[in-house]
């Protein structure tokens, strides 16, 4: 592995939202995820878990010395079609339990049906709860949208207060693609470069993440790329990235930072 690949691997790990959103997740699953987040070359950016595991994830990370790792959770997930009042109640509870970031699914089915207002209202209402307390990441489910609707949803989410726009839930047939990410990055560049991008779903190899990293650098510049502006939502990407460094997730972290 050359020096450039080593630098790339470390950078990707620092931008990773290490994710476990499985129906069979247990307390043990989440504890193991948090341990894995403390990698031999430094912590990931965040762990992303279902709402019922937020408190456990925060406590576990703090116990491990991972207080800089943020805890993200999902709401209106994965269908994007819950009543607004229910979504807001879930967000309030997640915030009270220590969530640092809320990944909320945009009502993309309403947009497909020609209704733009539900998406704008949902994002604005979620932002009012999250402002000053948590980052709001809005999942557009781009694999279900055409290019015109991806652009419309991106603009509406940003104008309504999204801190990030995110491609996918990882629960549909088509998840993150370079084409969708490029379109979203151009919208960010045109509207508000302070907004971040989170490609999610389908990334398993370091080379997969590199595609999005290079797109972001080309469109918004190398200085834009940081955990505040770019995240990778994945569950298995870490293993492959550590392999490129010659390590594994089980390598002891002591003294590695």
Phi, psi and omega in degrees: 000128179276173185299321181297319178293323179295316178296317179300314181299314179296321180295316180299318179300320181291344182255008189271131165264096182288122197240139167222106180229066182245148182298333182260017176301142177230175175304318180296323178300315184288322176299317179297321178299316181295321177296318179295329181294338176272076190285164179297343180247015178122168185284153169287173181287318185202161164249142181240120187223166174294154185307324183293349181252005183300309182299316180298316181297317180296315181296317182296314180299316179298320179296326181277356185087015181261043183293343178278344179283129182275152177253119177252150175220168184248144176224155185056038192244139357264353190284335179073021187231021177284155175301144184304318181299323179291320177300314182294323177296320179295321179293316178303315181295318180297319178295318179297330181274000174107013179294135177264340183215140179242120175258104186251138181277125176293143179287072188292332178293324176296320179297317178301325179280001177095010181255112181267333187296320180304321179294315179297317181294317181297312182296317180298318180292320178295320180298322181298329177280323187275339187304124180080357183237324185203153172286140177254115179250123186256119182272117185271343186056060188296335179294346179258359185241150171277174185301319181297319181285328174299316179296316180298314181295321179297313180297312182297319180295317180295314181296332180275354172118010179300138173274331175223151162246136189238142186291311201210161172275339188082007185247009178241175186295316180249122181249228184298136172226154179297326182295315179294317181297319179298317178298316180294321178296321178295321177297317177300314181298324183281331189252307184200096182295354176281346179282145180258171178236137175231098168290139183212142177092126174088358179269117181236339185244152175304322180296330176297311181295324182300326179302313182288323178298315181290325174299313181298317179296321182291320186272322185242352175098152182297327181293337180287330186286113178197168178300339178284341184238340182220128176227155173243119178268111185201157177252331185246355181299325183299318183300313181294322181293318177295325177299324178294334178271351182087023181234179173222167180296342181270356179296133180304141181269345185302126178076006185270347184278000000 
